[in-house]
XYZ file of C-alpha atoms in Angstrom:
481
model
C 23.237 -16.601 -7.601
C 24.418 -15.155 -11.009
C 21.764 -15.393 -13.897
C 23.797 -18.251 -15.667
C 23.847 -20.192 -12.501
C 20.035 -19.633 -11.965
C 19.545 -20.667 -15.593
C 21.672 -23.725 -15.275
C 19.560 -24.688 -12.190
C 16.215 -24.096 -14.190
C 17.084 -26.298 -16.836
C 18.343 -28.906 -14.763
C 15.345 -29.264 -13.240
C 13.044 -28.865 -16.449
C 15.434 -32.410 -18.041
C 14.718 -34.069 -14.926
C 11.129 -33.136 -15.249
C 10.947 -34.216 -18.743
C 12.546 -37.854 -17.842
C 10.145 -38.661 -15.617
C 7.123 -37.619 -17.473
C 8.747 -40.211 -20.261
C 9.488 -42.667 -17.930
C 6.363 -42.607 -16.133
C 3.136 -40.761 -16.058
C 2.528 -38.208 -13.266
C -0.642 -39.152 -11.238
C -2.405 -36.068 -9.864
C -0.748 -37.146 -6.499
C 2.916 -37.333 -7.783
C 2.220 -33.371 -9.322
C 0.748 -32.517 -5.951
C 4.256 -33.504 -4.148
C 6.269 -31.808 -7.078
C 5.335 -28.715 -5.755
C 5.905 -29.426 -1.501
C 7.983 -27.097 -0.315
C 10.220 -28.700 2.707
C 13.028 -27.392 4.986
C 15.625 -29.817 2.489
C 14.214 -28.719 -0.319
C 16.620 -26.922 -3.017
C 15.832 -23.561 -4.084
C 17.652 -20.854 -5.484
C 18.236 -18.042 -2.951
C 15.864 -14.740 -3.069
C 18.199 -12.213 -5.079
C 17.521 -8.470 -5.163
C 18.470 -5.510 -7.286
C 18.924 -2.284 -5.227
C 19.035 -1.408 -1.877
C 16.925 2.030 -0.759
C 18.376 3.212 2.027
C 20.042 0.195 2.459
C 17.049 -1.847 2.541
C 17.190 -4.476 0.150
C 13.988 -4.261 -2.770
C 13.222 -5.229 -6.464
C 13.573 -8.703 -6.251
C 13.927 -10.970 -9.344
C 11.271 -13.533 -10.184
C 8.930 -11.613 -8.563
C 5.957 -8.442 -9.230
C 6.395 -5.446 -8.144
C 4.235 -2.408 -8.003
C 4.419 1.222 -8.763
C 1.380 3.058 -7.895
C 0.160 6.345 -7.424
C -2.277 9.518 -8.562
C -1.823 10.983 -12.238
C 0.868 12.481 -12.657
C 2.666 11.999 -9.517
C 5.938 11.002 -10.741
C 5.507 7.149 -11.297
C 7.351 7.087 -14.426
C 10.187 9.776 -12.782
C 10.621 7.302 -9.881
C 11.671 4.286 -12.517
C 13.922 6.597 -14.524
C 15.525 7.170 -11.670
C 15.529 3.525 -11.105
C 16.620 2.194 -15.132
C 18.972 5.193 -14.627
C 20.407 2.979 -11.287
C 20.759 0.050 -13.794
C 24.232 1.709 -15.452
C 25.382 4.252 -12.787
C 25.882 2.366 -9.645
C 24.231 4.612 -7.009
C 21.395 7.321 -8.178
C 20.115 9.330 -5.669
C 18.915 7.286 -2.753
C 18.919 4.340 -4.895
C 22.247 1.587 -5.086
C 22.574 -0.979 -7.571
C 23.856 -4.188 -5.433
C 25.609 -6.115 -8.023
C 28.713 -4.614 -9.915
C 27.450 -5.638 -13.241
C 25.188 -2.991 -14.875
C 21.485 -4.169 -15.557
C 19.897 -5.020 -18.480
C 16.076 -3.340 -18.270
C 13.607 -3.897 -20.635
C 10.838 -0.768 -20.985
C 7.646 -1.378 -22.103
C 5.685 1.892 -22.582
C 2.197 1.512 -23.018
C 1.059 4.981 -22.560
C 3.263 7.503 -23.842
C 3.781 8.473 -27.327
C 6.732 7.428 -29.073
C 8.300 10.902 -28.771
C 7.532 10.992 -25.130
C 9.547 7.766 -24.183
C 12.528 8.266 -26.187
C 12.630 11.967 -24.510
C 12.675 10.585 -21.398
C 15.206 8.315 -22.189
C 17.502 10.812 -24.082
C 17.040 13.708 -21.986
C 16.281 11.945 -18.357
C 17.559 8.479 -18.086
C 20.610 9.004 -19.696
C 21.801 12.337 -17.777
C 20.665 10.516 -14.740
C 22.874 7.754 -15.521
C 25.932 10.001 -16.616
C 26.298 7.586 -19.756
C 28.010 10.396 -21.917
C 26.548 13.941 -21.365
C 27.409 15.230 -25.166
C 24.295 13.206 -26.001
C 21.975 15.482 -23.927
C 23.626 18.796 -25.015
C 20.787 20.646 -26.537
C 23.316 22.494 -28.802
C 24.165 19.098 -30.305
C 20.661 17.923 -31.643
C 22.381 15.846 -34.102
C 24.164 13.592 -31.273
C 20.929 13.684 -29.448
C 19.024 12.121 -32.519
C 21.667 9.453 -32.981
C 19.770 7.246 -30.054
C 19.103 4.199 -31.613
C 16.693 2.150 -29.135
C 16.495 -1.082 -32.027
C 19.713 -2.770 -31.401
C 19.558 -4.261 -34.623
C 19.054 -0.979 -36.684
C 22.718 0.026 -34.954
C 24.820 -1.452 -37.907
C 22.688 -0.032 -40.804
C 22.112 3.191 -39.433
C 24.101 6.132 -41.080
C 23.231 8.766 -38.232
C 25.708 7.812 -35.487
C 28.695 7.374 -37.873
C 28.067 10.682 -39.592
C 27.392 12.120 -36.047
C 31.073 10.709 -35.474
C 32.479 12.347 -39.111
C 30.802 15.857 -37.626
C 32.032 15.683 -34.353
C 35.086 14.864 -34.384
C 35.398 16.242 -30.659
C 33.241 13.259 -29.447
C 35.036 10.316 -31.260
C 32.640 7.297 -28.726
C 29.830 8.600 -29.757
C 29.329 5.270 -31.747
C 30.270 3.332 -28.605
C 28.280 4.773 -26.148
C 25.114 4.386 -28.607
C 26.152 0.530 -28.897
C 26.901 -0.217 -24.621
C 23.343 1.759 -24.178
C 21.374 -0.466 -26.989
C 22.768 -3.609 -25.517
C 22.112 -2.421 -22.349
C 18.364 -0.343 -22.718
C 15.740 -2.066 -25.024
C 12.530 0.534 -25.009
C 9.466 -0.111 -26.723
C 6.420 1.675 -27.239
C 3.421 0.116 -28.240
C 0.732 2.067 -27.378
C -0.582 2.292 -31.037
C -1.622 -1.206 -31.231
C -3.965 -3.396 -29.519
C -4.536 -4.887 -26.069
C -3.767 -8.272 -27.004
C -1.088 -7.473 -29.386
C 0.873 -5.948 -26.707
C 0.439 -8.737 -24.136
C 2.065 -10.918 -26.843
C 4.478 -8.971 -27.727
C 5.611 -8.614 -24.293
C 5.436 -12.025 -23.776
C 7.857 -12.315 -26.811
C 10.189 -9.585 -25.863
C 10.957 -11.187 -22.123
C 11.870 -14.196 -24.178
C 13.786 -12.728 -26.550
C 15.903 -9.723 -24.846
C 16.127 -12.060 -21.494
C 16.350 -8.704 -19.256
C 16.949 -8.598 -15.208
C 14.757 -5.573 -15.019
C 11.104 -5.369 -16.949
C 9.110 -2.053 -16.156
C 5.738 -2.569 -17.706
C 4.249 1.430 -17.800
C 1.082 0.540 -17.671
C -0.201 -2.781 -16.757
C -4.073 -1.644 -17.519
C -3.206 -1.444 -20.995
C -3.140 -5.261 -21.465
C -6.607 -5.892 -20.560
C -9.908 -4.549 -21.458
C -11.817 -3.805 -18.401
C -9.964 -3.337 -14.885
C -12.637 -4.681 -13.073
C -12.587 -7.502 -15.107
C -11.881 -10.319 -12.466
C -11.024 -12.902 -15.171
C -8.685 -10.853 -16.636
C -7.153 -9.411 -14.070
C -6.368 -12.570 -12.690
C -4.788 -13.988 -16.284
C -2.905 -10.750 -16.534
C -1.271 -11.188 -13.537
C -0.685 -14.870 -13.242
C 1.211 -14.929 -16.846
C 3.529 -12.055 -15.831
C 4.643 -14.054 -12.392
C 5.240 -17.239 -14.410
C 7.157 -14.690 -16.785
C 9.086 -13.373 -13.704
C 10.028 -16.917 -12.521
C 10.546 -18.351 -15.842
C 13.343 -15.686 -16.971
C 14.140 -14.844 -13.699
C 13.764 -10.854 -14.079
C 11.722 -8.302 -12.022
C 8.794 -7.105 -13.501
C 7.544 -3.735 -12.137
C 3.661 -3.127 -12.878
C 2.575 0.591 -13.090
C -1.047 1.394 -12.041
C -2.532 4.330 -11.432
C -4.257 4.429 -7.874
C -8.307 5.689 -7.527
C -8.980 8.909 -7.912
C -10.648 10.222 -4.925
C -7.622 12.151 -2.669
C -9.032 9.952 0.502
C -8.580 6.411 -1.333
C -5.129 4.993 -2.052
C -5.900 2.018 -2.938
C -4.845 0.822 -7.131
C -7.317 0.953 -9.362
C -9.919 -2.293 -10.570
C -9.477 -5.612 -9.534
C -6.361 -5.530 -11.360
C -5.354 -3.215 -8.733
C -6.372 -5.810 -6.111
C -5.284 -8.675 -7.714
C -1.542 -6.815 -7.687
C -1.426 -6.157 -4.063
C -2.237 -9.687 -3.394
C 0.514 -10.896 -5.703
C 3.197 -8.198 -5.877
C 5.995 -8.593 -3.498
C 6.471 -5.146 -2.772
C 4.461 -1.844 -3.574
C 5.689 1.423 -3.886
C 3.560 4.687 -4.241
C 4.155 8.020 -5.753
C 2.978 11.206 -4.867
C 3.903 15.102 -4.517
C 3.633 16.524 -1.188
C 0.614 19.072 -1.084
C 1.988 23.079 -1.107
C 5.166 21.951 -2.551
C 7.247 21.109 -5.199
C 8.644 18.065 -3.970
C 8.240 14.418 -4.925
C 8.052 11.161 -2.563
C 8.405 7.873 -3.081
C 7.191 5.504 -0.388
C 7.757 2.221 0.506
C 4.599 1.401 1.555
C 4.157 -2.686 0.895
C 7.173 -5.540 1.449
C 6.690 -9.510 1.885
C 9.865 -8.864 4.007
C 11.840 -5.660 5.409
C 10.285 -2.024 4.222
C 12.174 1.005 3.776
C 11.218 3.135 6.666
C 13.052 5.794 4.988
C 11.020 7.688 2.142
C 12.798 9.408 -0.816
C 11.903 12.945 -1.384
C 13.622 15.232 -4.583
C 12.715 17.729 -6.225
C 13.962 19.119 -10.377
C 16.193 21.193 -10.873
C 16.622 23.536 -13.999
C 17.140 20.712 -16.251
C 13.777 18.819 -15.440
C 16.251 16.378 -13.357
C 15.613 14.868 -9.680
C 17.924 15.702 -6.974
C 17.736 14.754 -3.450
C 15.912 17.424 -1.054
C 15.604 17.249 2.272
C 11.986 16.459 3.835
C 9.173 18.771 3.553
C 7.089 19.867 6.635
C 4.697 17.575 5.679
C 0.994 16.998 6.763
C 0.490 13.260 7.973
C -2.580 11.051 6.984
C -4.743 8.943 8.976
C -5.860 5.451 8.042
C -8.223 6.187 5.775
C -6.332 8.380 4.119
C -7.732 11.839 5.296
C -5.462 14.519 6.141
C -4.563 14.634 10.190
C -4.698 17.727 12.571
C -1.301 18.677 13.215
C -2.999 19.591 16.607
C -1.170 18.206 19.666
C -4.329 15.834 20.875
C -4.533 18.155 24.290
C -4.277 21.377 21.805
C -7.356 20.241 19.870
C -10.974 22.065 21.340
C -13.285 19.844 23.057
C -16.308 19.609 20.932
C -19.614 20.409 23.311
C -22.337 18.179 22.337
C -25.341 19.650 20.715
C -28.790 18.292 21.049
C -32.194 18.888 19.514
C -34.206 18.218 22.936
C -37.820 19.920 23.436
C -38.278 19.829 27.324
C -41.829 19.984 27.057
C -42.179 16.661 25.367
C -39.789 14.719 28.051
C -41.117 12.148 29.982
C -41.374 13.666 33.490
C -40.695 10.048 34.782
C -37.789 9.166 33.759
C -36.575 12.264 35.536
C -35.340 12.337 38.932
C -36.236 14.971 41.133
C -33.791 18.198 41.442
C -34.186 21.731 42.922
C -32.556 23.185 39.591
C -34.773 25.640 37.836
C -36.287 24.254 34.676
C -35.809 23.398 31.446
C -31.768 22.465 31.674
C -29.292 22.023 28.902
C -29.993 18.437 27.600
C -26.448 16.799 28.864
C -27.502 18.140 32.247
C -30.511 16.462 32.439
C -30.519 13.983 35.649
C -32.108 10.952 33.892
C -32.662 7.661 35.632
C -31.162 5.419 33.050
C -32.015 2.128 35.108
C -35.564 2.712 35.447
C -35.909 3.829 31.220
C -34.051 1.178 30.053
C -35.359 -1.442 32.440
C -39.222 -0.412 31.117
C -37.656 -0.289 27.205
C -36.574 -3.750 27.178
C -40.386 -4.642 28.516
C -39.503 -7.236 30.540
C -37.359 -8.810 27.957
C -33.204 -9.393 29.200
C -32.117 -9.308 25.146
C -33.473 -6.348 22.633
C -31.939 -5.752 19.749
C -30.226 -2.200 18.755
C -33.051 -0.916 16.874
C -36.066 -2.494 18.538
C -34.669 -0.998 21.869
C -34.143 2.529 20.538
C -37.388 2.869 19.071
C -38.982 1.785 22.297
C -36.708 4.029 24.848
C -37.021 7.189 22.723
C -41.314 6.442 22.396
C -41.258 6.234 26.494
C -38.823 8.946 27.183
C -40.287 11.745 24.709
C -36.913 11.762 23.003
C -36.815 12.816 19.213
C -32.969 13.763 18.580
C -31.124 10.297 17.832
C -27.908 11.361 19.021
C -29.068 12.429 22.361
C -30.709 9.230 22.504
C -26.738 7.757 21.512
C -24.998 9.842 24.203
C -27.440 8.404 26.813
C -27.230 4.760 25.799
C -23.383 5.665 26.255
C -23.575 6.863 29.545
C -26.457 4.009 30.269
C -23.113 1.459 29.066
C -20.761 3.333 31.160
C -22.862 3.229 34.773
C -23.247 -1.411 33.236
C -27.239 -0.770 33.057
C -26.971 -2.212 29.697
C -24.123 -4.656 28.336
C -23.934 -5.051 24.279
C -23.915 -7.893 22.947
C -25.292 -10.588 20.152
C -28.181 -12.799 20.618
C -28.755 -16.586 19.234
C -29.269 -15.387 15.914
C -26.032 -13.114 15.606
C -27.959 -9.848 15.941
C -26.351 -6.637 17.450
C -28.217 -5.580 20.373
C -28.064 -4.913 24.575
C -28.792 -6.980 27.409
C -29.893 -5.604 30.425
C -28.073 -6.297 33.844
C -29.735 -6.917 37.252
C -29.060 -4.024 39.987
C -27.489 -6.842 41.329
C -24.955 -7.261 38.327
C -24.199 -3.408 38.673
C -23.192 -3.709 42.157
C -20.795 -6.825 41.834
C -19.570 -5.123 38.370
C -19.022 -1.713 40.335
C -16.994 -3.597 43.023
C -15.013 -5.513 41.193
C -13.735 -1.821 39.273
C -13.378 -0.609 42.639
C -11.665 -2.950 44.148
C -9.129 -2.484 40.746
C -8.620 1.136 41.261
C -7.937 0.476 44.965
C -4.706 -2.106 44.317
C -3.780 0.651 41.440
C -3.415 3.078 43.748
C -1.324 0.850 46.663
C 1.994 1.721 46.873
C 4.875 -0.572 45.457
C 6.976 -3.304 48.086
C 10.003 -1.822 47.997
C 11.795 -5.527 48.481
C 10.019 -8.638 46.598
C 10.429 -11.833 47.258
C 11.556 -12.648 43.548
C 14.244 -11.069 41.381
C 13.165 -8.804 39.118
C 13.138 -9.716 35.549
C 15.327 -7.691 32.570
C 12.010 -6.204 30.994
C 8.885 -5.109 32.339
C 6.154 -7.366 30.219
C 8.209 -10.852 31.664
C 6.828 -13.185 33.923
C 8.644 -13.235 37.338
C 9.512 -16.764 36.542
């Protein structure tokens, strides 16, 4: 749906709104049932920018955001991005409709100098707009970049630019297709609430498809501030639906290498809401960006985007680095093949001489022996540590097993609960009040228990019928049924 025809729609439903609230006053139910969502009901179709590797992303009406360390190339990533607003495929990056985009760029941490360098000197080359206005040798063109659309009629630079030049007579032109196209503003002189207004007021006015908002933190005082965070963020999705533009939040993620999470409970509060996420980083030992694709409501890019800059500062597609992968939480991961990687050997603080003989069954090995050697009877310790109890919690039963059994090292006393778990002396479990603890099964629950698992390896090991008396079913997991 073109932006006309989503405007059209919009309006047509904010009249009908308005005659009813004339004609009759909404009761809270009649606002409740304004905003059920049914299979009938009419609603414009999900429309996205780009494709990345030919997944679909940057959807309008919605938040997206841009995350990652400092100075990691977030703010490289969306030139190459406003850059894919005028040229029609940058990098991995393709612009789905033919039109070109109109972005607006809302800089709230660089200097003024900063942005329109990046704009002269990145976007623009990027974007192959006209490359006489990037020619260092031609500082006069270069300054000629008017980013106030209405300064482009009073300004003397571009036409005298023109006069000088005579070599580059659309000079003029260019400057006027990339003002109408490119509104940049920098406002990180001036106050926190100042600049949410003036965002507010420069959606409104400049109607863009594209808003990249460089930083979001900047329009709030405190990013753990919940209320805030949570105002921030609502106003710029009703700002998203209401002009129907993307609006791509940049946030800078927390600091520690191990946590990627964005920063505050803005940074929470934008995961929730954002549609997708993408993160920005530089491989470790090289000089190679990525961009990753790492949160979607739908589809994700499985595909990440790596380039590196050439001589002129400017990203160009690279092939993937060997790169180190990350676990979970984060941490870096052994590029160890799992049967490459040694095998630990426990090691225990155990003082034989304070062991409770006991517990101990009887062996012809010469004394002391290496503590994971030690035959222990685990039925009879436990069975006296739960003192004729069947339920002791985790603590309560450690503290009374390690008294009995002369045990001071807590993790040998760990490796023989384990072992005490794996022989079904002792079962986990919670009791009536939700506390972690064991329970303690009968010799007569061990041997039914031990059965049953032996019975189970016995089948496992029974060779297949070769003939059954069902067909067999197209995929393994099916029912034969």
């Amino acid at each position: 749906m073109s932006k006309d025809a989503f405007s059209l729609v919009r309006s047509s439903q904010a009249k009908l709104s308005q005659t009813a609230a004339v004609n009759k006053k909404l009761t809270p139910h009649d606002e409740l049932m304004q905003h059920r969502v049914t299979p009938e009901t009419k609603l414009p179709p999900l429309e996205f920018l780009f494709k990345m590797n030919g997944t679909e992303c940057f959807p309008l009406s919605e938040l997206v955001a841009n995350t990652g360390k400092a100075k990691s190339g977030k703010t490289l990533f969306l030139s190459i991005v406003m850059a894919c607003c005028m040229k029609r495929n940058v990098l991995g990056l393709e612009r789905i409709r033919e039109a070109p985009i109109r972005v607006l760029w809302y800089d709230t941490e660089q200097s003024a100098q900063s942005t329109q360098n990046i704009l002269c000197h990145r976007i623009i080359p990027l974007s192959e707009t006209n490359t006489n206005l990037t020619n260092p040798t031609n500082k006069e063109i270069s300054n000629s970049v008017i980013l106030d659309p209405e300064k482009k009629d009073s300004s003397d630079s571009c036409n005298s630019c023109s006069e000088k030049n005579s070599s580059v007579p659309s000079v003029q032109s260019v400057v006027e297709n990339l003002n109408d196209q490119f509104f940049v503003f920098n406002v990180r002189g001036i106050g926190w609430e100042k600049r949410r207004e003036l965002l507010t007021l420069a959606i409104s006015e400049v109607k863009p498809d594209l808003v990249i908002v460089d930083g979001i933190k900047d329009l709030i005082t405190d990013i753990n501030d919940g209320t805030q965070a949570t105002m921030v963020v609502e106003d710029q999705m009703g700002l998203a639906q209401t002009y129907n533009c993307c609006i791509v939040d940049v946030l800078h993620q927390n600091k520690s290498d191990t946590d990627r999470n964005m920063r505050g409970w803005i940074g929470t509060e934008l995961t929730n809401k954002a549609f997708e996420a993408w993160a920005c980083s530089i491989v470790p030992n090289t000089e190679t960006f990525k961009v990753e694709h790492v949160m979607s409501r739908m589809r994700r890019c499985q595909d990440n985007l790596y380039y590196q800059l050439d001589d002129a500062a400017l990203p160009v597609s690279c092939e993937k680095p060997d790169e180190q992968p990350r676990e979970p939480n984060g941490r870096f991961a052994s590029k160890k093949k799992p049967e490459e990687q040694p095998q630990a050997k426990p090691s225990f603080k155990v003082d034989w001489g304070k062991l409770n003989r006991d517990y101990i069954l009887k062996n012809d090995i010469e004394e002391p022996l290496p503590p994971e050697e030690i035959p222990w009877n685990l039925a009879k310790l436990f069975t006296d540590a739960m003192e004729g109890c069947s339920f002791k919690r985790f603590n309560q039963l450690m503290a009374v097993a390690m008294n009995v059994a002369g045990i001071e090292d807590r993790k040998y006393y760990y490796y023989l609960i384990e072992r005490a778990k794996e022989q079904h002396i002792i079962a986990p479990g919670k009791d009536g009040y939700n506390q972690q603890g064991f329970f303690l099964n009968s010799a007569e629950q061990r041997q039914r228990i031990l059965a049953y698992e032996e019975e189970q390896r016995r089948k496992a090991m029974e060779p297949v019928q070769s003939s059954l008396p069902f067909p067999e079913s197209d995929t393994d997991d099916a029912p034969p049924y």
